[in-house]
Coordinates of C-alpha atoms in Angstrom, one line a residue:
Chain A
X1 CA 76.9 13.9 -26.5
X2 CA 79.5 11.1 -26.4
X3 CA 78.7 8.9 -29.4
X4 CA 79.2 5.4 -27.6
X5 CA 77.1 6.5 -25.1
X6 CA 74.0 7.1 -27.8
X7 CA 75.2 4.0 -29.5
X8 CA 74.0 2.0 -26.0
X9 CA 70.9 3.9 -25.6
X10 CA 70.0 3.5 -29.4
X11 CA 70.7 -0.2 -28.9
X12 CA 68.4 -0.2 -25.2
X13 CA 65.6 1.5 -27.4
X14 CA 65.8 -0.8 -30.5
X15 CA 65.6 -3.9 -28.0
X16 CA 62.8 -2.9 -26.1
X17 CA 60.7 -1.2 -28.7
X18 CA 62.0 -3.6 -32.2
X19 CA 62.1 -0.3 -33.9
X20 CA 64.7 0.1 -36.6
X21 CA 68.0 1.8 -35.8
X22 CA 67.1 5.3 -38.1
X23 CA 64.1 5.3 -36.3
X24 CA 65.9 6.2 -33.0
X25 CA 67.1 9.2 -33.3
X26 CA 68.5 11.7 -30.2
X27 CA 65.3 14.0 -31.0
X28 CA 62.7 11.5 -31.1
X29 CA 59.6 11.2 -29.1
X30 CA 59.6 7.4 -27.3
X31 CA 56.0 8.1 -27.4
X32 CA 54.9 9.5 -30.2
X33 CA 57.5 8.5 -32.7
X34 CA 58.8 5.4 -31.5
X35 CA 55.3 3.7 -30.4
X36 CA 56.5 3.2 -26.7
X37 CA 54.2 2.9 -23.8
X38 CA 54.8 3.2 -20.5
X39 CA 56.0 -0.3 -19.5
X40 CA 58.4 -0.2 -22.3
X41 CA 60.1 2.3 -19.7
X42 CA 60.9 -0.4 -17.1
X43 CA 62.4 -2.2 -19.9
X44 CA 64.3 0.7 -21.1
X45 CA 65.5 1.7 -17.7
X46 CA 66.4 -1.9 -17.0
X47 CA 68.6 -2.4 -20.2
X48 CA 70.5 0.6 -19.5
X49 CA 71.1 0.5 -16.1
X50 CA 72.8 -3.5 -17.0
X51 CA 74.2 -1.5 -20.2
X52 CA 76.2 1.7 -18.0
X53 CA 76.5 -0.3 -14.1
X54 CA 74.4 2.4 -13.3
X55 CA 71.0 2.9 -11.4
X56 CA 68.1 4.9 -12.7
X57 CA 66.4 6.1 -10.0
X58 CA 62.5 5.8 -10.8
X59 CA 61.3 9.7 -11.3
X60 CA 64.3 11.2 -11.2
X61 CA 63.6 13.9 -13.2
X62 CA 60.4 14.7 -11.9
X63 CA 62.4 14.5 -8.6
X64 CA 65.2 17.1 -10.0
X65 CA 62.7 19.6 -11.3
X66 CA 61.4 19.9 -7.9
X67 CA 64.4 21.3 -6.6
X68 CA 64.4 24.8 -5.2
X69 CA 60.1 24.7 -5.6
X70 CA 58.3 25.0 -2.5
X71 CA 56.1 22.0 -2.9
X72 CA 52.8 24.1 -3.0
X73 CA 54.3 26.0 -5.6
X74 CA 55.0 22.9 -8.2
X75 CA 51.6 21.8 -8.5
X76 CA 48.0 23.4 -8.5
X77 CA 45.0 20.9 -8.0
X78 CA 47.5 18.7 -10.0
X79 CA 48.4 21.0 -12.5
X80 CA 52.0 22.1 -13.0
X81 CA 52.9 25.7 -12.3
X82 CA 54.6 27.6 -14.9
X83 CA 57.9 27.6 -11.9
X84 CA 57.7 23.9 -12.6
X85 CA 56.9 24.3 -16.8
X86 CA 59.8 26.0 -16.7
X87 CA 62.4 24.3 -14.6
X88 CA 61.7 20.9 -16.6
X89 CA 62.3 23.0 -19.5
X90 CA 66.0 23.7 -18.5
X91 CA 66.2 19.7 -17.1
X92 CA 65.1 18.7 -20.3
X93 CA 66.3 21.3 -23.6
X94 CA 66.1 18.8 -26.2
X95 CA 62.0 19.3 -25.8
X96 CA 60.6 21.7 -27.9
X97 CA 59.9 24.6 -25.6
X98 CA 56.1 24.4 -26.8
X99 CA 56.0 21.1 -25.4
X100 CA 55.8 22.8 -22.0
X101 CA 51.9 23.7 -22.1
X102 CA 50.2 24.7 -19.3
X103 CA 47.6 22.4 -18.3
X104 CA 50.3 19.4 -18.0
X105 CA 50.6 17.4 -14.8
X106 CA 53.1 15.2 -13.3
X107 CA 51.6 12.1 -15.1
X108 CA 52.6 13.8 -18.8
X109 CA 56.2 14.2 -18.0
X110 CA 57.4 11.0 -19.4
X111 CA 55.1 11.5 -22.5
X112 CA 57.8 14.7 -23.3
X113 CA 60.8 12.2 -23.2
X114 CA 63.1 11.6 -26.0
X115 CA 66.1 9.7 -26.8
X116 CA 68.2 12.4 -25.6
X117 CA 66.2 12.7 -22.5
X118 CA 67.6 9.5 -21.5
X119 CA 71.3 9.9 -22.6
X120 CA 71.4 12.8 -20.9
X121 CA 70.4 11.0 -17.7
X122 CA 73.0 8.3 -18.5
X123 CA 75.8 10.9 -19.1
X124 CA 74.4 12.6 -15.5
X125 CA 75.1 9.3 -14.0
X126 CA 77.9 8.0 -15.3
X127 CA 79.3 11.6 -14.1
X128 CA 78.4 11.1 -10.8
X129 CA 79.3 7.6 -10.5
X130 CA 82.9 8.5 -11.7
X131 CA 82.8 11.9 -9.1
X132 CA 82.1 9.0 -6.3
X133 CA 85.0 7.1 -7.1
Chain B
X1 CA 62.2 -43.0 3.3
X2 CA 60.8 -39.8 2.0
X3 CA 58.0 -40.3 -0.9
X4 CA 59.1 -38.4 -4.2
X5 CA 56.4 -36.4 -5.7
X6 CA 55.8 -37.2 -9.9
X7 CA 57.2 -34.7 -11.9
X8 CA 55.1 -32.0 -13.4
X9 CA 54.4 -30.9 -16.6
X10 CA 54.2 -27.0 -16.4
X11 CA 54.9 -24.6 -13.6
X12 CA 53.3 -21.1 -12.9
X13 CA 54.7 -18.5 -11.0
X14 CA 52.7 -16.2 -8.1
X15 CA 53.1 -13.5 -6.1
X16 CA 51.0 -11.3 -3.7
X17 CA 49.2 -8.2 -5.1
X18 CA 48.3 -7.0 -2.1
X19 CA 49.3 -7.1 1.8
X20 CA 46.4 -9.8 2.8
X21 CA 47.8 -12.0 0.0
X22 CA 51.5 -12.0 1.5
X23 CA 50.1 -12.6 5.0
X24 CA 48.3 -15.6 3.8
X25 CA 51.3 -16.8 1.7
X26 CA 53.0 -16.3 5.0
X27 CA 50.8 -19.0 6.8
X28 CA 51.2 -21.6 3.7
X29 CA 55.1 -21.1 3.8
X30 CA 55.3 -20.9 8.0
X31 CA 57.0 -17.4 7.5
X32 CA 56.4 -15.4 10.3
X33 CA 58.1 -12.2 8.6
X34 CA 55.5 -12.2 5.5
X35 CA 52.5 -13.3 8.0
X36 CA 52.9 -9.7 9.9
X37 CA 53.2 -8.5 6.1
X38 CA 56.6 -7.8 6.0
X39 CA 59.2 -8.8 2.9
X40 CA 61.3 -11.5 4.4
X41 CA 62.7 -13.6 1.2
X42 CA 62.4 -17.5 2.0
X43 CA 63.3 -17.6 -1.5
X44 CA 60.8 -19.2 -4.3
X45 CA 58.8 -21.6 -2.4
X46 CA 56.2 -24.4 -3.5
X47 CA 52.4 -23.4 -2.9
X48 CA 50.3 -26.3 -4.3
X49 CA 50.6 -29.3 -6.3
X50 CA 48.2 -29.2 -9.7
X51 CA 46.4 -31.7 -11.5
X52 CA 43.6 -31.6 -14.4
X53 CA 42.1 -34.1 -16.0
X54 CA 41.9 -34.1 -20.2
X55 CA 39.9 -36.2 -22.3
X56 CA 42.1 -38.4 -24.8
X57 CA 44.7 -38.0 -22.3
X58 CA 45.8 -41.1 -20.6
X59 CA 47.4 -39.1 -17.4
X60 CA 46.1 -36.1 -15.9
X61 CA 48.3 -33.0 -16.4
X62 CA 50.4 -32.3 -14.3
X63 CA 51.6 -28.5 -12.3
X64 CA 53.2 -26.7 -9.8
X65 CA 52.2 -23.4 -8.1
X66 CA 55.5 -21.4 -7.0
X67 CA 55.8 -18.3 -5.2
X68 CA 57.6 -15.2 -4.4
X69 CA 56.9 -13.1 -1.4
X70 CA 57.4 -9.7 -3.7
X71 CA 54.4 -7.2 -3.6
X72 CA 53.7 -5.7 -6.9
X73 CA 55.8 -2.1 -6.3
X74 CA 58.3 -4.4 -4.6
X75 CA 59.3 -6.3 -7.9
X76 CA 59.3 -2.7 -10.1
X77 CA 61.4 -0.8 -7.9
X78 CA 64.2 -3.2 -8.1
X79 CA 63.9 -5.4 -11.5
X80 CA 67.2 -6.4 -11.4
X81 CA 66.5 -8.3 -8.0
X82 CA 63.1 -8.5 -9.1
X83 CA 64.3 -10.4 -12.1
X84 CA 66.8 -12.6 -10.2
X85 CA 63.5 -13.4 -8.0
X86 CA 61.3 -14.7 -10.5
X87 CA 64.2 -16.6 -12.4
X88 CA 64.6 -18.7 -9.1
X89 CA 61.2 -19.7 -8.9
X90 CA 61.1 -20.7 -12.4
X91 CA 64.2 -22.6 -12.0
X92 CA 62.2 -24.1 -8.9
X93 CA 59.2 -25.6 -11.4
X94 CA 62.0 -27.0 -13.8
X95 CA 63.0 -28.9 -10.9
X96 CA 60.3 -30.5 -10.1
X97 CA 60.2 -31.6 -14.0
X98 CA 58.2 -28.3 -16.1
X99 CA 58.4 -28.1 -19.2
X100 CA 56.7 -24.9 -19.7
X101 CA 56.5 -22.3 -16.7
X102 CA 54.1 -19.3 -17.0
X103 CA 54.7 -16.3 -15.4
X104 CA 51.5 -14.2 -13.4
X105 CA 51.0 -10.4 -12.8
X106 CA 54.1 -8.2 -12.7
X107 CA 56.2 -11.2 -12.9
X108 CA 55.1 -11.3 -16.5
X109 CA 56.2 -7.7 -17.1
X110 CA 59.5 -7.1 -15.6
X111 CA 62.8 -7.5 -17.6
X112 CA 61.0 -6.9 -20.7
X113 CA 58.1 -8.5 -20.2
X114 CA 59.5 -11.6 -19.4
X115 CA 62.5 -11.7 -21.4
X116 CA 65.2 -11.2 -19.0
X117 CA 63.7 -14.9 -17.2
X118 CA 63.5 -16.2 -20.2
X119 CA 67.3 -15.5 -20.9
X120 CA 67.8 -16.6 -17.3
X121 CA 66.5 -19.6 -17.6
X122 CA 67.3 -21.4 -20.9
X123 CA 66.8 -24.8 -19.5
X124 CA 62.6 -24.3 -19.6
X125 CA 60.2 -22.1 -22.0
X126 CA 58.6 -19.1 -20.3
X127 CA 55.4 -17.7 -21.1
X128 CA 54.1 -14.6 -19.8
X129 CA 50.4 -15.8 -21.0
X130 CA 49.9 -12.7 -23.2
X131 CA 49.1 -15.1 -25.9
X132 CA 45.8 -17.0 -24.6
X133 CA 44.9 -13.5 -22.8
X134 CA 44.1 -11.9 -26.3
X135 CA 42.8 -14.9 -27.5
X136 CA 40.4 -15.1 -24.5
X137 CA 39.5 -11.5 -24.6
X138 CA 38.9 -11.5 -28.3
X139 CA 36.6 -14.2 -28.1
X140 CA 34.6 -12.1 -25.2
X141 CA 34.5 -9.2 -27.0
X142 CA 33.2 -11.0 -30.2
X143 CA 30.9 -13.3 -28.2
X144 CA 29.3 -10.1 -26.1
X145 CA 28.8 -8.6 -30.0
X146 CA 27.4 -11.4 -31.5
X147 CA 24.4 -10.7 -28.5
X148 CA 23.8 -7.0 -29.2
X149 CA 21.0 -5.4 -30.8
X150 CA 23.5 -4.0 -33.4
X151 CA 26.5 -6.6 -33.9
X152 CA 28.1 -5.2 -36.6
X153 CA 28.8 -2.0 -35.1
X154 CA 32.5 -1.0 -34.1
X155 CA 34.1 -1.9 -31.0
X156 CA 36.4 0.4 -28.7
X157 CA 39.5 -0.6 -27.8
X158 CA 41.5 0.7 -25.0
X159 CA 45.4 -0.1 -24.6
X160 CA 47.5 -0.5 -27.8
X161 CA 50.6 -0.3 -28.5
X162 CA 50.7 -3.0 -25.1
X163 CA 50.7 -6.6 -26.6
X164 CA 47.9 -7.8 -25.2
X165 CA 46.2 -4.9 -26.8
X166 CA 48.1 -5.1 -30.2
X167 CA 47.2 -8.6 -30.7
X168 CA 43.2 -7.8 -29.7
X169 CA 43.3 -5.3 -32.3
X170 CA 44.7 -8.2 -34.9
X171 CA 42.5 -10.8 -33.9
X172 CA 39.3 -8.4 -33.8
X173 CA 39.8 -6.9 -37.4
X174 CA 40.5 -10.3 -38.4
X175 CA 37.6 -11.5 -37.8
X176 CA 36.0 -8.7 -39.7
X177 CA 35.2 -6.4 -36.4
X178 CA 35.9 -3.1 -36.8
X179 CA 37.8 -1.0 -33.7
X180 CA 37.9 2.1 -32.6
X181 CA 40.8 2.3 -30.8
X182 CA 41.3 4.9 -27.9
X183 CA 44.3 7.2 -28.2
X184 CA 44.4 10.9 -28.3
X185 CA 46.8 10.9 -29.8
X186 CA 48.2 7.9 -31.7
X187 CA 51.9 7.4 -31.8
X188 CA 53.2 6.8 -35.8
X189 CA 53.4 3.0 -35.4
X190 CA 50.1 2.3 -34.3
X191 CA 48.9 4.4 -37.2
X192 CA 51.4 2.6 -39.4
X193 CA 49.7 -0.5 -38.4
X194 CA 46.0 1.0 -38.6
X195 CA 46.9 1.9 -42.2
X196 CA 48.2 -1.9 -42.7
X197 CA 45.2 -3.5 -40.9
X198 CA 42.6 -0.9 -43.4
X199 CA 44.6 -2.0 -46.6
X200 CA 43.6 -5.6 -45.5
X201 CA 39.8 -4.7 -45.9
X202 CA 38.4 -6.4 -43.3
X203 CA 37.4 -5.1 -40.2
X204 CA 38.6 -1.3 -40.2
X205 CA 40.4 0.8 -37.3
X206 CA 39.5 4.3 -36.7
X207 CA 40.6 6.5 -33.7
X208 CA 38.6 8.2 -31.2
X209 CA 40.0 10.1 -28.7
X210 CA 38.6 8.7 -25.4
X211 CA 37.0 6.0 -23.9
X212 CA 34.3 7.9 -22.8
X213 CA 33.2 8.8 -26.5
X214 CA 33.1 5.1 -27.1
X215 CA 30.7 4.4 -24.2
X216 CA 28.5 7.7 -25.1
X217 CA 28.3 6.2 -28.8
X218 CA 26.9 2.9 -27.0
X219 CA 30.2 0.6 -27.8
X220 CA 31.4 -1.6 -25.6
X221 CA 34.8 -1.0 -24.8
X222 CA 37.6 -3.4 -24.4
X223 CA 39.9 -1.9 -22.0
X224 CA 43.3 -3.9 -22.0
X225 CA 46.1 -1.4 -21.2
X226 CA 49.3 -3.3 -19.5
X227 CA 49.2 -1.1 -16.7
X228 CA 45.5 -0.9 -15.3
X229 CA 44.1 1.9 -13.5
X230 CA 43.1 4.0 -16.4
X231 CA 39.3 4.5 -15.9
X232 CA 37.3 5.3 -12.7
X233 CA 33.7 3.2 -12.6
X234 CA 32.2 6.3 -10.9
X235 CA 33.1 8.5 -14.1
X236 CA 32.4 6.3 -16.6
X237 CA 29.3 7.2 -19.2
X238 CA 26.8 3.8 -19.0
X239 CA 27.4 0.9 -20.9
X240 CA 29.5 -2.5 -21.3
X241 CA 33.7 -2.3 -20.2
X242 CA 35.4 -5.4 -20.7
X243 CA 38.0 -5.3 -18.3
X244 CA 41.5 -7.4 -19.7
X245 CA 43.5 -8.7 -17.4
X246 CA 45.6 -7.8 -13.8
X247 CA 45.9 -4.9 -13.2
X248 CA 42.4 -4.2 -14.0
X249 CA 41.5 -0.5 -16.0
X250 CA 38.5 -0.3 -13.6
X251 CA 39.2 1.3 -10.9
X252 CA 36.3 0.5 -9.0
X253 CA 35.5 3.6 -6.5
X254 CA 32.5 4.1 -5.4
X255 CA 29.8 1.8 -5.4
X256 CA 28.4 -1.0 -8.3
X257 CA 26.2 0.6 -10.9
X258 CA 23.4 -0.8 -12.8
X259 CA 23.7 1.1 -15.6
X260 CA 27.8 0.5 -16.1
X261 CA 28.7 -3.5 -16.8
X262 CA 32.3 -4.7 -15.8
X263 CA 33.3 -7.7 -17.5
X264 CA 35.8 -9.5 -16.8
X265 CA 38.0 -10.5 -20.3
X266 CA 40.1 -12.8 -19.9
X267 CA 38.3 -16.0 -18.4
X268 CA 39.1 -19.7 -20.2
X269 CA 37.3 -22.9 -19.1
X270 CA 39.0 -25.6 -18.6
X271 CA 38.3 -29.0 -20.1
X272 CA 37.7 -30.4 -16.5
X273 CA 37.7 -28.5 -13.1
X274 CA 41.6 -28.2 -12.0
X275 CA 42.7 -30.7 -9.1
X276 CA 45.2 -30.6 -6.7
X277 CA 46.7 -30.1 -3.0
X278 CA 44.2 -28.4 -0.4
X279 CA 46.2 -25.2 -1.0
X280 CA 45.3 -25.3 -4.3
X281 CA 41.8 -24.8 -3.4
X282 CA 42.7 -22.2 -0.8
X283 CA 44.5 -20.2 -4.4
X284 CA 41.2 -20.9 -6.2
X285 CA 39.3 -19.6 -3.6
X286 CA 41.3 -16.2 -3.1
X287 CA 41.4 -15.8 -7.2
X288 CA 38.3 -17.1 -8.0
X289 CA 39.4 -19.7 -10.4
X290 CA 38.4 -22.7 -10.7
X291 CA 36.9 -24.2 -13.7
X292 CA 37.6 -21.0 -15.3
X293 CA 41.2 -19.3 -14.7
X294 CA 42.7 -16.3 -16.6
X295 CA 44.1 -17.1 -19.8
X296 CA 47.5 -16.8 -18.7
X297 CA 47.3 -19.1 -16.5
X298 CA 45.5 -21.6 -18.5
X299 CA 48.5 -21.0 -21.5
X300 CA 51.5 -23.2 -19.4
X301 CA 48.9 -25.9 -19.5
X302 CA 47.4 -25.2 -23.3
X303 CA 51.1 -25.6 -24.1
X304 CA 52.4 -28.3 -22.0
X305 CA 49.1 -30.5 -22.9
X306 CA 50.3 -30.0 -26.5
X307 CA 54.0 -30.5 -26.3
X308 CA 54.7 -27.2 -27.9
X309 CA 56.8 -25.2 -25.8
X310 CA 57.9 -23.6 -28.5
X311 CA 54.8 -21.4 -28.9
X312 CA 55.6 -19.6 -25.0
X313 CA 56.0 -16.3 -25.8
X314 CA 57.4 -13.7 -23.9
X315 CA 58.3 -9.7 -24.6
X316 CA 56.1 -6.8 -26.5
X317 CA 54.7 -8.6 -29.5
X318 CA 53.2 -11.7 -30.2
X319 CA 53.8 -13.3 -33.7
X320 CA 50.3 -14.0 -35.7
X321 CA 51.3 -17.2 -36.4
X322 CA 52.3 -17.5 -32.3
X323 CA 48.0 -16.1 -31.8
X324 CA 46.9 -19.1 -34.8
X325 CA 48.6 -21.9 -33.2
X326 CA 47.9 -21.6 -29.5
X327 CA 43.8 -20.6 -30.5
X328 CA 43.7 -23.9 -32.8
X329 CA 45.4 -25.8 -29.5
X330 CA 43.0 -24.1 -27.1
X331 CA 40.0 -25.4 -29.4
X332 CA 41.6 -29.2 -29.9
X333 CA 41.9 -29.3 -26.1
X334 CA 38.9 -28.1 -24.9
X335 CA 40.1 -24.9 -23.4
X336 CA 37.1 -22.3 -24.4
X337 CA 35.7 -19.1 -23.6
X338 CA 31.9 -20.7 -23.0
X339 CA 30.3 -17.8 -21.6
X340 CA 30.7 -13.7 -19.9
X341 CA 32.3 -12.9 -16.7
X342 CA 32.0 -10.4 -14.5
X343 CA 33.4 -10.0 -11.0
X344 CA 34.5 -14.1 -11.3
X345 CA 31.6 -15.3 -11.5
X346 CA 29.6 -16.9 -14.7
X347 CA 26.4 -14.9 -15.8
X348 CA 24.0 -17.1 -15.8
X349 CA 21.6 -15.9 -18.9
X350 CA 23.7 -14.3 -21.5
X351 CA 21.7 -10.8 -21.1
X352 CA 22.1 -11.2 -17.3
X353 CA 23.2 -7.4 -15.8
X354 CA 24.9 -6.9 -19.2
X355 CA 23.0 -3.5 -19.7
X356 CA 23.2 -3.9 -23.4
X357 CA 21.9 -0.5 -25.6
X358 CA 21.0 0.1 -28.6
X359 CA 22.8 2.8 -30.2
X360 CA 19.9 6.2 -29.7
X361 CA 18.1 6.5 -32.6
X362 CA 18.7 10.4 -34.5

């Protein structure tokens, strides 16, 4: 994880939530630990996509762990399968793996996101960006 | 020679919530693109001219209505143009002579809830209204108590760590009220805060862990989450929800209930009915506000009428001292919360349709 690149997100997370900089660490929970709610997200995606030049497309990741699923095979009566438990596990491995309950639905992904989460999206992007130049 | 129009004193920026809205903003502004409900940008665009009449005040208040042809999903998917949007329109009511511009709906969430305007503009204070919307709904919720059989009891509360919410559960406790505040499970600041608020020893904060165990218990329950849509009417246990703010947390499927009361939380009268252009009348009519307006729209004026526009307040948290000034401004103005709400409309007797329990005797 390129240390500049944390340094922005940590910065992005400290403006939008006015936590304190030891506070945001790569393995904390924006929910949970860092007291964000969901429109605190918009915020976050908007100060890091002026921070990188970058766009953050809005469900990306629930977008990317549908890849390779039959649609009818992600979700049951809104319930994830464990096919989709377990390819957001791989998308996201800075999750504790017992994170990854069955039971959980679309709706609860973002509630598994941590810092990392989104510097691993902005180091996904950047990479792309520079692969398109 | 073309008559100049007086310059204003605050400014509040609109836009559509739903497709109807946009067709008929499409008639005010002539724009055939928006009248068959499509997004063509005229850019910011003048809806109605504002007036309201104060006592003590020699001249009547002055406003302007702007708007922006942006749907609600339309401003969220792109908030960098969705910022750029709502900058121009506030730019648009400093023109015409605002001091303070307030900022409606999802205009008042995007960019960090109102910061990245606020940055955009320097030249003019911005207020997202977050401010008199807590004040307004903590007067509701303590008003509706002060009526039950059982007024001490706790209150639920349903949206913290949103601002709104985080400054209800400020003002409530401070007034001695204790909350019960819905989260299953709460994130360490808001229990940070909980701890702070119980050391205080007035009112106390517990946590429950959903809103339907507040309305079993027979609590009323504030609901005041920033993004609505939380609770379904036809699921709901019976009892009292006031509802805080666009985008309501009642979704209302299925038909009205008699045994399930929707309030509406965030209603402020004004000292005298507002005035203005005929399309002002046409916005009171589609918003239902008149005499009464939602308490951010009421906060431009509260702080224009004052001369404070240092107490506009925009982003996630609102400063106590921010929540003491504007209520003791409200109150020297005449802008009060004199009665309930639901569905825009007064209730007539104070126990009209509310549906009040007592709590069932063991």
């Amino acid at each position: 994880m390129s240390d500049a690149i944390f340094e922005k997100v940590q910065e992005a997370f400290i403006e939008a939530l006015g936590v304190d900089d030891d506070e945001v660490t790569p393995g904390a929970s924006i929910f949970d630990d860092l007291g964000a709610e969901s429109l605190d997200l918009l915020e976050i995606v908007f100060l890091l996509e002026r921070a990188f030049d970058i766009k953050i497309p809005r469900g990306g990741l629930e977008e990317s762990s549908k890849e390779g699923i039959n649609p009818e095979d992600y979700e049951k009566d809104g319930v994830l399968t464990q096919l989709a438990l377990d390819q957001l596990k791989a998308l996201m491995p800075e999750v504790p793996p017992e994170e990854f309950q069955p039971g959980l639905t679309a709706n609860d992904i973002p509630r598994l996101f941590r810092v990392q989460t989104f510097v691993h999206i902005v180091e996904r992007l950047l990479a792309e960006k520079e692969g398109a130049a | 020679m073309p008559r100049l129009a007086r310059p204003v004193d605050f400014g509040f920026v609109v836009h559509p919530l739903t497709l109807g809205q946009r067709r008929v903003l499409g008639l005010r502004l002539r724009e055939r693109g928006l009248v068959q409900g499509r997004l063509t940008d005229p850019g910011p665009r003048d809806i109605a001219r504002l007036s309201l009449t104060v006592p003590g005040r020699a001249s009547a208040l002055r406003g302007i209505l702007v708007g922006i042809p942006h749907l609600t999903e339309e401003l969220l998917a792109d908030q960098a143009a969705g910022v750029e949007a709502v900058a121009a329109a506030v730019r648009r009511c400093a023109a015409a002579g605002a001091r303070v511009v307030g900022l409606g709906a999802v205009a008042a969430v995007i960019g960090g809830q109102g910061k990245a305007v606020a940055r955009a503009v320097p030249q003019v204070a911005v207020t997202t209204g977050n401010t008199t919307t807590a004040l307004a709904a903590a007067e509701t919720a303590l008003r509706l108590q002060r009526l039950r059989a059982e007024p001490s009891a706790p209150i639920g509360l349903m949206g913290p760590p949103g601002p709104v919410a985080n400054a209800l559960l400020d003002l409530l406790t401070g007034q001695g009220q204790s909350v019960q505040v819905v989260s299953a499970k709460p994130p360490t600041p808001l229990k940070r805060r909980a701890a702070r608020i119980n050391e205080q020893g007035y009112g106390r904060v517990a946590f429950v862990s959903d809103a339907d165990a507040v309305l079993r218990a027979g609590l009323p329950l504030v609901a005041a989450s920033s993004t609505g849509g939380r609770l379904f009417r036809q699921a709901l246990p019976p009892g009292v929800v006031i509802d805080v703010a666009a985008p309501q947390d009642v979704v209302l499927d299925g038909p009205p209930r008699t045994d399930l009361t929707i309030l509406d939380g965030e209603y402020v009268r004004l000292p005298s009915p507002l005035g203005g252009s005929g399309w002002q009348q046409l916005y009171r009519w589609i918003t239902r506000q008149g005499r009464s307006v939602f308490g951010c729209f009421a906060e431009p004026m509260v702080l224009a009428l004052a001369d404070r526009p240092d107490l506009a307040n925009v982003g996630r948290t609102i400063p106590a001292s921010t929540l003491r000034s504007v209520g003791a401004l409200m109150d020297r103005w005449g802008f009060v919360v004199d009665g309930l709400h639901a569905d825009g409309r007064a209730l007539r007797a104070p126990l009209q349709g509310i549906g009040l329990r007592r709590r069932p005797s063991t």
